[in-house]
Coordinates of C-alpha atoms and ligand atoms in Angstrom, one line a residue:
X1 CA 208.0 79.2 138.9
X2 CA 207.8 82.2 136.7
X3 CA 207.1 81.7 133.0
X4 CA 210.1 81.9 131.6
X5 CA 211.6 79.7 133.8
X6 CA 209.4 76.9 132.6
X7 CA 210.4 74.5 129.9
X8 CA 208.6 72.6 126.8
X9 CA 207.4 70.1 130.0
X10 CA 205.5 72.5 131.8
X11 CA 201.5 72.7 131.4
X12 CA 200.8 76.2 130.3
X13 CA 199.4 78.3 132.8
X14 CA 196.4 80.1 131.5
X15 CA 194.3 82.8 133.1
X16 CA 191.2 84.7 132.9
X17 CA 188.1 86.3 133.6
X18 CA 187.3 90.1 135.0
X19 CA 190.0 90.0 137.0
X20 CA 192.7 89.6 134.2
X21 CA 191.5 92.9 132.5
X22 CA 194.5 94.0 134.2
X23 CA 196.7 91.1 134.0
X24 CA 199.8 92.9 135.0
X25 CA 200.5 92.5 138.6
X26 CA 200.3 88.5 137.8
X27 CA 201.8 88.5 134.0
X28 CA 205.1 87.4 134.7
X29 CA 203.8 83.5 136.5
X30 CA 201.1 83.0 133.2
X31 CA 201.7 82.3 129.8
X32 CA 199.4 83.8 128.3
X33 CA 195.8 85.0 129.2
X34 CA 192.0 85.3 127.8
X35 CA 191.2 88.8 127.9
X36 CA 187.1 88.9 127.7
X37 CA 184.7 86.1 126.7
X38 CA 186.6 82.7 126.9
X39 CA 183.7 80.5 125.1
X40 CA 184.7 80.6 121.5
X41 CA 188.4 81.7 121.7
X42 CA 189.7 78.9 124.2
X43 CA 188.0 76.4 121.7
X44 CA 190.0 78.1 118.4
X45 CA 193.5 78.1 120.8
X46 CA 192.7 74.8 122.4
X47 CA 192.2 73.5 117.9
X48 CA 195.4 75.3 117.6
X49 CA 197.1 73.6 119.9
X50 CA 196.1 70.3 118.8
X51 CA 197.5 71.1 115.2
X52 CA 200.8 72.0 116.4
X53 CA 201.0 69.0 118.5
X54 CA 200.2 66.9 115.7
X55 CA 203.3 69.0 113.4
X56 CA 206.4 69.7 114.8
X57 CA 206.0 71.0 118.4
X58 CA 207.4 74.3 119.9
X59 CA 206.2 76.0 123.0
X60 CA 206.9 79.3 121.6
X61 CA 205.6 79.2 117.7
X62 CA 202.6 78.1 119.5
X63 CA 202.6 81.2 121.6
X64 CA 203.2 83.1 118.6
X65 CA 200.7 81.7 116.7
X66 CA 197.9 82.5 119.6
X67 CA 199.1 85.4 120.5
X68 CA 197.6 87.2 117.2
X69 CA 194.2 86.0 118.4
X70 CA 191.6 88.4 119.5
X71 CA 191.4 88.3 123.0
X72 CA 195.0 86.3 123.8
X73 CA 198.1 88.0 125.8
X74 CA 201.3 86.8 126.1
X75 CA 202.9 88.5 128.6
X76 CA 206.9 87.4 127.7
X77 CA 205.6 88.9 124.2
X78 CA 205.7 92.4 125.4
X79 CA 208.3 94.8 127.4
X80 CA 207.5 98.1 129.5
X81 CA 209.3 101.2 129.8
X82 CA 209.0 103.5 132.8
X83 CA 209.6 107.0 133.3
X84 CA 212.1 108.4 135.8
X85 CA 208.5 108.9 138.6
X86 CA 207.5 105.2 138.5
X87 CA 204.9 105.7 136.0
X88 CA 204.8 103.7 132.8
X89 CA 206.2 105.4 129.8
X90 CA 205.3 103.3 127.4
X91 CA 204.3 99.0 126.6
X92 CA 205.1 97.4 123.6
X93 CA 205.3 93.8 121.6
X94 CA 208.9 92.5 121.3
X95 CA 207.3 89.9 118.9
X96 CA 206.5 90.9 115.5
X97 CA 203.0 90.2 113.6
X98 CA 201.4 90.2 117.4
X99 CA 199.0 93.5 118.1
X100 CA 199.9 96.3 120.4
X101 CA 196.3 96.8 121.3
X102 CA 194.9 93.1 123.0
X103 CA 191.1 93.6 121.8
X104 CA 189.0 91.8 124.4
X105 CA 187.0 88.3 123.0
X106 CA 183.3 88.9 123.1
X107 CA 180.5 86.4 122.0
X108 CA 178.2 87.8 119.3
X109 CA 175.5 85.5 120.0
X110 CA 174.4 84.4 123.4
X111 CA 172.1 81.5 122.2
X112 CA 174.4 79.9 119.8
X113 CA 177.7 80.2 122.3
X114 CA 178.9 77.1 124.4
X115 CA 177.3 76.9 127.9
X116 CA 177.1 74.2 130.0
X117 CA 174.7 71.6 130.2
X118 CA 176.7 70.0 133.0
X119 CA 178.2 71.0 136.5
X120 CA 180.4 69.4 138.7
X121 CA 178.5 68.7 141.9
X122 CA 180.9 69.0 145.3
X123 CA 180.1 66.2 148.0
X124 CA 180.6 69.2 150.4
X125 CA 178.0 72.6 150.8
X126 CA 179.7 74.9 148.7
X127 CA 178.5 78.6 148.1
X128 CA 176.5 79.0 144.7
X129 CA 175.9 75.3 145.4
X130 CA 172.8 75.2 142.8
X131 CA 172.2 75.5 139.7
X132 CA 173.3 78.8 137.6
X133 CA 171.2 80.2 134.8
X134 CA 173.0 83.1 133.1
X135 CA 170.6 85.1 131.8
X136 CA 172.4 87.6 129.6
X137 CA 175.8 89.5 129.3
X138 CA 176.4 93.4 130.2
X139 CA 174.6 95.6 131.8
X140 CA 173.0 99.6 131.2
X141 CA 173.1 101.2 134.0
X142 CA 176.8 102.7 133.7
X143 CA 177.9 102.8 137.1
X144 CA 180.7 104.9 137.4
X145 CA 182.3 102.6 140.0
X146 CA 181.5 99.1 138.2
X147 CA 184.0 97.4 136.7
X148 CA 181.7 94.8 135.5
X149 CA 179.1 97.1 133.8
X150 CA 182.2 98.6 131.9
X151 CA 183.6 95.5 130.4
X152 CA 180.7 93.2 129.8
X153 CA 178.8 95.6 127.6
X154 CA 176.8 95.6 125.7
X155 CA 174.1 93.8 126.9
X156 CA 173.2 90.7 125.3
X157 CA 170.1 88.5 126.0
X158 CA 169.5 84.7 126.2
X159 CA 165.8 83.3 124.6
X160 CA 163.8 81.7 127.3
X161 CA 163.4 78.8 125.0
X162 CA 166.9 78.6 125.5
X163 CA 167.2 79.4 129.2
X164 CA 164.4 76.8 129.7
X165 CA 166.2 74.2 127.8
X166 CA 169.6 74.9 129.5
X167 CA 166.9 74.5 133.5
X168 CA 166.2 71.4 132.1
X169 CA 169.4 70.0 131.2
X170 CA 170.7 71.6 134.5
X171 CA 168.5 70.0 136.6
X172 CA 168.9 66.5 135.4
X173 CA 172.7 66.2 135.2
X174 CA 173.0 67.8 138.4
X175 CA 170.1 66.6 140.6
X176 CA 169.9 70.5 142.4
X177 CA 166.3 71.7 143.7
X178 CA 167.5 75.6 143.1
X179 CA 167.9 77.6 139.9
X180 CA 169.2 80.7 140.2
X181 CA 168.7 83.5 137.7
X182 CA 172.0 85.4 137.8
X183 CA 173.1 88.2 136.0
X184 CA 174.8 91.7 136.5
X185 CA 171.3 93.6 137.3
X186 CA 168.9 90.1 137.1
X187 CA 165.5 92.5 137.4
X188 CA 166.6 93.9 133.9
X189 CA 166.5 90.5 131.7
X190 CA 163.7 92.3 129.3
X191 CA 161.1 88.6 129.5
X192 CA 161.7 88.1 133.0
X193 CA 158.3 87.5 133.8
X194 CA 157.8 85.0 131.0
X195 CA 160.8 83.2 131.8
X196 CA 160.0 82.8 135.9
X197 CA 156.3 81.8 134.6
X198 CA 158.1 79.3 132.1
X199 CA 160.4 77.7 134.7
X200 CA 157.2 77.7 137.5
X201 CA 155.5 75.4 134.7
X202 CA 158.0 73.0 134.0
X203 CA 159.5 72.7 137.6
X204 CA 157.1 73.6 140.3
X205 CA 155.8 70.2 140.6
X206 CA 159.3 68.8 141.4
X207 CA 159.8 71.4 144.2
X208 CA 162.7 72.8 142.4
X209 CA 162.9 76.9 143.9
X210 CA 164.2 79.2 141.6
X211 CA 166.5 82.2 143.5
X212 CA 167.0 85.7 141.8
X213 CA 170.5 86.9 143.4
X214 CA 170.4 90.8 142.2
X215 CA 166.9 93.0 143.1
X216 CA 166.1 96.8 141.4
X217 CA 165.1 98.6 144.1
X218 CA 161.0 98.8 142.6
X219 CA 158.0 97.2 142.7
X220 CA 158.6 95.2 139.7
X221 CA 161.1 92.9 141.8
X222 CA 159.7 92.6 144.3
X223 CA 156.7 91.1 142.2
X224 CA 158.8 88.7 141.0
X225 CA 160.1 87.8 144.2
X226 CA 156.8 87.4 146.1
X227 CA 156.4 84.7 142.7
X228 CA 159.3 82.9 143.5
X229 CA 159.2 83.2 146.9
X230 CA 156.1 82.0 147.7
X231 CA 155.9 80.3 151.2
X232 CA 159.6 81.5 152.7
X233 CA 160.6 85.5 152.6
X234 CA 164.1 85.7 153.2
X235 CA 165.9 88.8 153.4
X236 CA 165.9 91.5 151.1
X237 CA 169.2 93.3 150.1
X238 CA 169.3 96.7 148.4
X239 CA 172.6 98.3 147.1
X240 CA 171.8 102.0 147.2
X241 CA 175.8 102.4 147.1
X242 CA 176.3 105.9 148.6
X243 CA 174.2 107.3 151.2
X244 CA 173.2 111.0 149.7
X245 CA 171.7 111.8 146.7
X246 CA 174.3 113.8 145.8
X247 CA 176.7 111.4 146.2
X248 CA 174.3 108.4 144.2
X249 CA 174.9 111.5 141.5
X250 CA 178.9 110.7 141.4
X251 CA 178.8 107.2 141.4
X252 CA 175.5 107.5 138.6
X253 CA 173.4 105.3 140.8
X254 CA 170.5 105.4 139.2
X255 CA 168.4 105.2 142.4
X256 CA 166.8 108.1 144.4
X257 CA 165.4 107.8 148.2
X258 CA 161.7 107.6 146.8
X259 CA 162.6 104.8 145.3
X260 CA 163.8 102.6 148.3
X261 CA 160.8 104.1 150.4
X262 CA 158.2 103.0 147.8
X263 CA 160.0 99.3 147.6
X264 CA 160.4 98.7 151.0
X265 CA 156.9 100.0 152.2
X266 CA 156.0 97.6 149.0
X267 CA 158.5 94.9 150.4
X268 CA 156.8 95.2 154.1
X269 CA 153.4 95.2 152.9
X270 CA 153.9 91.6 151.3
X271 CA 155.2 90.5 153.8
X272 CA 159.3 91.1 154.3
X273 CA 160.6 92.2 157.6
X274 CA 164.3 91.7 157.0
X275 CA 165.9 94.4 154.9
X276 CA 169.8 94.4 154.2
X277 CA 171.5 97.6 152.9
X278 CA 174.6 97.9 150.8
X279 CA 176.5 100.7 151.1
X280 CA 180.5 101.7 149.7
X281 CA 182.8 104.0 152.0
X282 CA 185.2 105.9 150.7
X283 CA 183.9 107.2 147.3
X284 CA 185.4 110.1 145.3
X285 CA 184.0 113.1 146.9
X286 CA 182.4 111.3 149.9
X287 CA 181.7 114.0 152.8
X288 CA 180.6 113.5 156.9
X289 CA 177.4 114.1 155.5
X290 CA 177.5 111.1 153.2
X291 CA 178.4 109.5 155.5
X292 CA 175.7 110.3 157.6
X293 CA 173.5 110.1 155.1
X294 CA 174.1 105.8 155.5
X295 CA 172.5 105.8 159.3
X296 CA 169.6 108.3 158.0
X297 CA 168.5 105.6 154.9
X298 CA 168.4 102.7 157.4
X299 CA 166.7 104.4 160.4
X300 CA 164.2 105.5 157.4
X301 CA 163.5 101.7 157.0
X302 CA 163.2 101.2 160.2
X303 CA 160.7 103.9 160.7
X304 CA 158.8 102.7 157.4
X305 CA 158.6 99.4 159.4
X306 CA 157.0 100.7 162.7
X307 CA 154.8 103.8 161.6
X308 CA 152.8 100.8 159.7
X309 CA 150.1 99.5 161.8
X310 CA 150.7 96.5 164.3
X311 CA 148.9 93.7 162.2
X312 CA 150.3 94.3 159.1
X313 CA 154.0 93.4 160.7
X314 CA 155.0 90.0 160.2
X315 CA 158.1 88.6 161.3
X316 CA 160.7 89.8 163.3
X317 CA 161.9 93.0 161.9
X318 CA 165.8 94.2 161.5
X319 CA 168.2 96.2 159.2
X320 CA 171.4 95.0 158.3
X321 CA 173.8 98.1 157.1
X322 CA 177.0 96.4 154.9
X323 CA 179.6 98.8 153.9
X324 CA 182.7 97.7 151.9
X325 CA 185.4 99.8 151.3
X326 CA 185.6 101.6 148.1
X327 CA 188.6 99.9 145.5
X328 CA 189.1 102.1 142.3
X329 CA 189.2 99.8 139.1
X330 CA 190.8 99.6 135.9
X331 CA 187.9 100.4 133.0
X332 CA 185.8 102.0 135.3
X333 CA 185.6 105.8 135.4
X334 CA 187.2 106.3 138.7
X335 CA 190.4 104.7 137.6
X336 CA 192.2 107.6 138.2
X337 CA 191.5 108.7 141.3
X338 CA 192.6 108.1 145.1
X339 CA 191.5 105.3 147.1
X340 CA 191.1 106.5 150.8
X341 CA 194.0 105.4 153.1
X342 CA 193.5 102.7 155.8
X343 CA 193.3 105.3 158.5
X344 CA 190.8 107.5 156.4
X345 CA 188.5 104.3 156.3
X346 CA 188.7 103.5 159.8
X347 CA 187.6 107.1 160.9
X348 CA 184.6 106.7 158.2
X349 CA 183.8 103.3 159.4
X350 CA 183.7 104.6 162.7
X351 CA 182.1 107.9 162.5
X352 CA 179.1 105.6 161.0
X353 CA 179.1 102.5 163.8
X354 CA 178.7 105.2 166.4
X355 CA 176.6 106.9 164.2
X356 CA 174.0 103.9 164.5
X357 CA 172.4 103.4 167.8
X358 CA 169.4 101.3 167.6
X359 CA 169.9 97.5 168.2
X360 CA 167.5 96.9 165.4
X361 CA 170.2 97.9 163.0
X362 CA 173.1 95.8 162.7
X363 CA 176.4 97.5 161.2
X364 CA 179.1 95.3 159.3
X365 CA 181.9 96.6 157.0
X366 CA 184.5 94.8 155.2
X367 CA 188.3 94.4 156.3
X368 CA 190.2 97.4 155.6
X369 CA 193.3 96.2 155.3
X370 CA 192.7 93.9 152.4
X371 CA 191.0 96.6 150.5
X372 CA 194.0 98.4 150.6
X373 CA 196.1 95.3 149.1
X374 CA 193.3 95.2 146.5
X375 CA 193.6 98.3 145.9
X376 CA 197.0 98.0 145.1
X377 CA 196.8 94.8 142.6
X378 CA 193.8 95.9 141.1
X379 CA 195.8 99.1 139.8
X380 CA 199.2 97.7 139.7
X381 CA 202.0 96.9 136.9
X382 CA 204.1 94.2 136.2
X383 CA 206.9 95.2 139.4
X384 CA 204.0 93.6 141.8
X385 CA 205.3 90.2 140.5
X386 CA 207.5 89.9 143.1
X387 CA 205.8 91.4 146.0
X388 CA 204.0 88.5 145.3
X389 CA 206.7 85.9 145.4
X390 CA 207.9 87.2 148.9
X391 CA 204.5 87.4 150.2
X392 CA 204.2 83.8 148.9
X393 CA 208.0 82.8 150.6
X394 CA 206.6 84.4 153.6
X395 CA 203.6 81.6 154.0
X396 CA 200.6 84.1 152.5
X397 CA 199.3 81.4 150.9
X398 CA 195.4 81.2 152.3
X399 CA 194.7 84.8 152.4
X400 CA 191.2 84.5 151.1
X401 CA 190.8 82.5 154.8
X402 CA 190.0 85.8 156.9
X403 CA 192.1 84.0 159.9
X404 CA 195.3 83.1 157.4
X405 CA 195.6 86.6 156.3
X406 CA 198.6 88.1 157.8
X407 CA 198.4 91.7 156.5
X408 CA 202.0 92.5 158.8
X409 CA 203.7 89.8 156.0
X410 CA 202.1 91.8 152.6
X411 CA 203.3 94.7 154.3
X412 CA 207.4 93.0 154.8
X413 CA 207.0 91.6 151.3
X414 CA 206.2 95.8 149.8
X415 CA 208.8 97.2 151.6
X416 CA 211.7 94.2 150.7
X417 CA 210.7 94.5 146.7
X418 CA 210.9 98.5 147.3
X419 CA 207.9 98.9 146.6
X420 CA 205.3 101.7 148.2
X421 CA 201.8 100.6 148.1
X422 CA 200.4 103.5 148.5
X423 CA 201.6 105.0 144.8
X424 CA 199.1 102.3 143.3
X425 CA 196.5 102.7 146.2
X426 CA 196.9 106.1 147.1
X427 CA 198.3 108.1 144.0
X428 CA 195.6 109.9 142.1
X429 CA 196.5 109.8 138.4
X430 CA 196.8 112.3 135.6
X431 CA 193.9 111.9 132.6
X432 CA 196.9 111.5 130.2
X433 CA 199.0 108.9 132.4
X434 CA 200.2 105.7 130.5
X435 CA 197.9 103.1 132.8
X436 CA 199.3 99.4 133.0
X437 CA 196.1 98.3 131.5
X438 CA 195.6 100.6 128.3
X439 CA 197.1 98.2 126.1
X440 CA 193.9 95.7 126.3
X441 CA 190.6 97.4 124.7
X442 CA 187.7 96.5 126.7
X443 CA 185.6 97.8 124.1
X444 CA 184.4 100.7 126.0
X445 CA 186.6 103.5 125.1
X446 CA 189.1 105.7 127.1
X447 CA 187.8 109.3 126.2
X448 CA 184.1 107.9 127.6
X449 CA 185.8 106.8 130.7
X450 CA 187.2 110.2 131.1
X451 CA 184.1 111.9 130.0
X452 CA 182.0 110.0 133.2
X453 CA 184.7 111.0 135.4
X454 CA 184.5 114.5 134.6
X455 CA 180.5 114.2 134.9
X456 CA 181.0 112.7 138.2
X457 CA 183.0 115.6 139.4
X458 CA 180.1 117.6 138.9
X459 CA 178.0 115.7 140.2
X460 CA 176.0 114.6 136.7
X461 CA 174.4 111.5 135.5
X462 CA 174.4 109.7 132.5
X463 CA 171.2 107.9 131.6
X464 CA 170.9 104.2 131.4
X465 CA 171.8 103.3 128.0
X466 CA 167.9 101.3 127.3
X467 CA 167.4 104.9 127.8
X468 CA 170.0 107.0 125.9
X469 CA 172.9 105.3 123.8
X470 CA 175.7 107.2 125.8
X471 CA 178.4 106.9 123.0
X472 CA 180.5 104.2 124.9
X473 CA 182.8 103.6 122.5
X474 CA 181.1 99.9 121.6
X475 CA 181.3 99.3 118.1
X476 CA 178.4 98.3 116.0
X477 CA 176.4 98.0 119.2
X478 CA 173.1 95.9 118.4
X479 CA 171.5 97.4 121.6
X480 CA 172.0 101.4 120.2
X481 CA 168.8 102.6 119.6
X482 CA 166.8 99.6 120.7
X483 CA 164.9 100.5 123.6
X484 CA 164.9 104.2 122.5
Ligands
LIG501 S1 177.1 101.9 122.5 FE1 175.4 103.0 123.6 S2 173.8 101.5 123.8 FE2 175.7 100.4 123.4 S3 176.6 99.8 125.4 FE3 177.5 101.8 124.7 S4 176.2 103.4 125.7 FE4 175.0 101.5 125.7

């Protein structure tokens, strides 16, 4: 039922999160959406709508009302115009006293925000099934491919005190025996090693574990993980992204080939012997020699492994290569380019499987096919709505299932609503193109994104911003200057 087919009855239909940064290809089924930090601004709409219902009530004055929120957008508020080539001429309120700009809703303060001192425990294993401690918000190291590092910023940090006193809480509502530390880049939480030292103390002796889901590839965390870690060494994963230097130049990964040979001969000499490497194929500029470059970095580990001598090799050793193919973002600097087409990724993914030939490296890359769907929603417009009813008519209803997803009936559903996939997958765009998301201000500004895709294209970096402020465009930034 789309949105405006639903009456004063209806429950509203409310969406959220990274993904709705481009709520677009999904605006006409909500009613209105949370763009940014939900905390404080579902509490003001949820107030809001308990003083209408105690007045005279009216689904749309309510809208109204919200829809001049920071952070709120009403979809059926707003009307788009396209030019005579499919591309979006212009967006605009139909509504008047709402914004034309939806400003995303960010939380000033970390430590004073809402977070939960309760979870709902599932009588059946789930993944994340443990406690979650979010450390802080944002991240710095401005990679050009990350849509999270884009809209989070800037970084804001939780007080141990606090983090300690949310453990606590945690752990006794819920009854888990792990904790784990998440963030966008975990390692970078500024009193990491007082906090792990904190949360030893308190739970150690109640054999509670404490998991950190994101490493740096350094020493540093690896410290922290022979802490935590103490008895069992799982597997390590790195995410060196790209497999050449030049290309970790493009993407501004901040990581060099010294720096995964000093932490894994670090990793291996504490005891590690399973290493799992995250690569992405299919990124702007990628060559062969990229490419190759993915097979070189894991027979490097392997050969740090065995040139060490026999008793200092614990375990039984192996590499596990991931790839994922690469999905262009909204907010990110690369939303303008080309994503690779599904036979381009299949020759990449197999120029590097045959590439690999040692049995101690194991190769696995994600499914092409629904990269190439994702590529299309993430980048799409308000026409995808009813791709997505057809695919829906057509039984896609499980896709996330890898054995319910019937690419065959996405691909029926494109070509019935006239629609080719591959001008939001494929279809590199103009700097100056209207894009279905440049009404919502992620507080990172357009003319930065296009000034990091520009760098990329010559292969420069941009420092990490406890570095260098890089100008993002965030106003009144607290973190500007900070570390500098
Ligand atoms: S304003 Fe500067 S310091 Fe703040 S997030 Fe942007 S680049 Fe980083």
């Amino acid at each position: 039922l789309l949105a405006k087919d639903r009456n004063e009855d209806y429950p509203f239909i409310v969406g959220g999160g990274p993904c709705a940064y481009n709520p677009e290809p999904i605006a006409d089924f909500f009613d209105f959406f949370v763009i940014g930090e939900g905390e404080e601004i579902l509490l003001k709409v949820l107030k809001t709508y308990e003083a209408h219902k105690d007045g005279h009530w009216d689904r749309n004055n309510f809208l109204k009302e919200i829809a001049s929120f920071y952070g709120i957008y009403v979809p059926a508020f707003y009307e788009v115009d396209y030019n005579e080539n499919g591309t979006i001429n212009k967006m605009y309120p139909i509504v008047e006293g709402i914004p034309t700009v939806i400003n995303k809703a960010m939380i000033e303060d970390v430590n004073t925000m809402f977070a939960p001192e309760t979870m709902i425990v599932p009588f059946i294993e789930t993944i994340h099934d443990r406690v979650i401690l979010e450390m802080f918000r944002g991240c710095t190291h401005g990679c050009r491919f990350c849509q999270a590092g884009m809209i989070y910023r800037p970084i804001r940090e939780k007080s141990t005190e606090r983090l300690v006193d949310l453990a606590e809480k945690l752990i006794a509502s819920t009854g888990y025996d792990t904790i784990s530390l998440s963030s966008l880049s975990s390692c970078d939480y500024s009193s990491l090693n007082i906090l792990i030292s904190d949360l030893m103390d308190r739970f150690e002796g109640d054999n509670i574990g404490i998991s950190l889901p994101s490493l740096r590839l350094d020493s540093f965390s690896i410290d922290i993980l022979k802490e935590i870690e103490k008895v069992k060494k799982s597997g390590l994963t790195f995410a060196p992204e790209a497999g050449s230097q030049r290309l970790r130049d493009v993407i501004n990964k901040g990581v060099n080939q010294e720096d995964l040979i000093q932490a894994v001969t670090y990793a291996f000499n504490e005891g590690w012997s399973r290493v799992k490497l995250y690569f992405m194929i299919g990124l702007p500029t990628e060559t062969e020699e990229d490419l190759m470059g993915i097979k070189d970095m894991s027979y490097l580990v392997r050969d740090i492994y065995f040139n060490r001598p026999n008793e200092s090799k614990k375990g039984s050793f192996g590499v596990t290569v991931s790839t994922g193919c690469f999905v262009p973002k909204p907010f990110t600097p690369f939303q303008w380019v080309s994503q690779n087409s599904i036979e381009e990724f299949n020759h990449k993914i197999s120029l590097v499987k045959t590439s690999i030939r040692d049995r101690k490296v194991n190769f696995n890359y994600s499914d092409v096919n629904l990269s190439y769907l994702e590529g299309i929603f993430a980048r799409g417009d308000r026409r995808l709505s009813n791709v997505l009813i057809k695919a829906w008519e057509k039984g896609c209803k499980y896709d996330g299932w890898s054995d319910q997803f019937r690419f065959d009936l996405w691909m029926e559903a494109l070509e019935e609503s006239n629609i080719d996939g591959d001008f939001y997958s494929r279809r590199a765009r103009e700097l100056d193109e209207v894009l279905p998301w440049d009404f919502i201000n992620p507080g990172v500004s357009k003319e930065f994104l296009k000034k990091e895709y520009l760098k990329s294209l010559k292969e420069t970096t941009t420092m990490d911003c406890r570095l260098a402020c890089g100008n993002c465009g965030i106003v009144d930034c607290s973190m500007r200057g900070v570390f500098n």
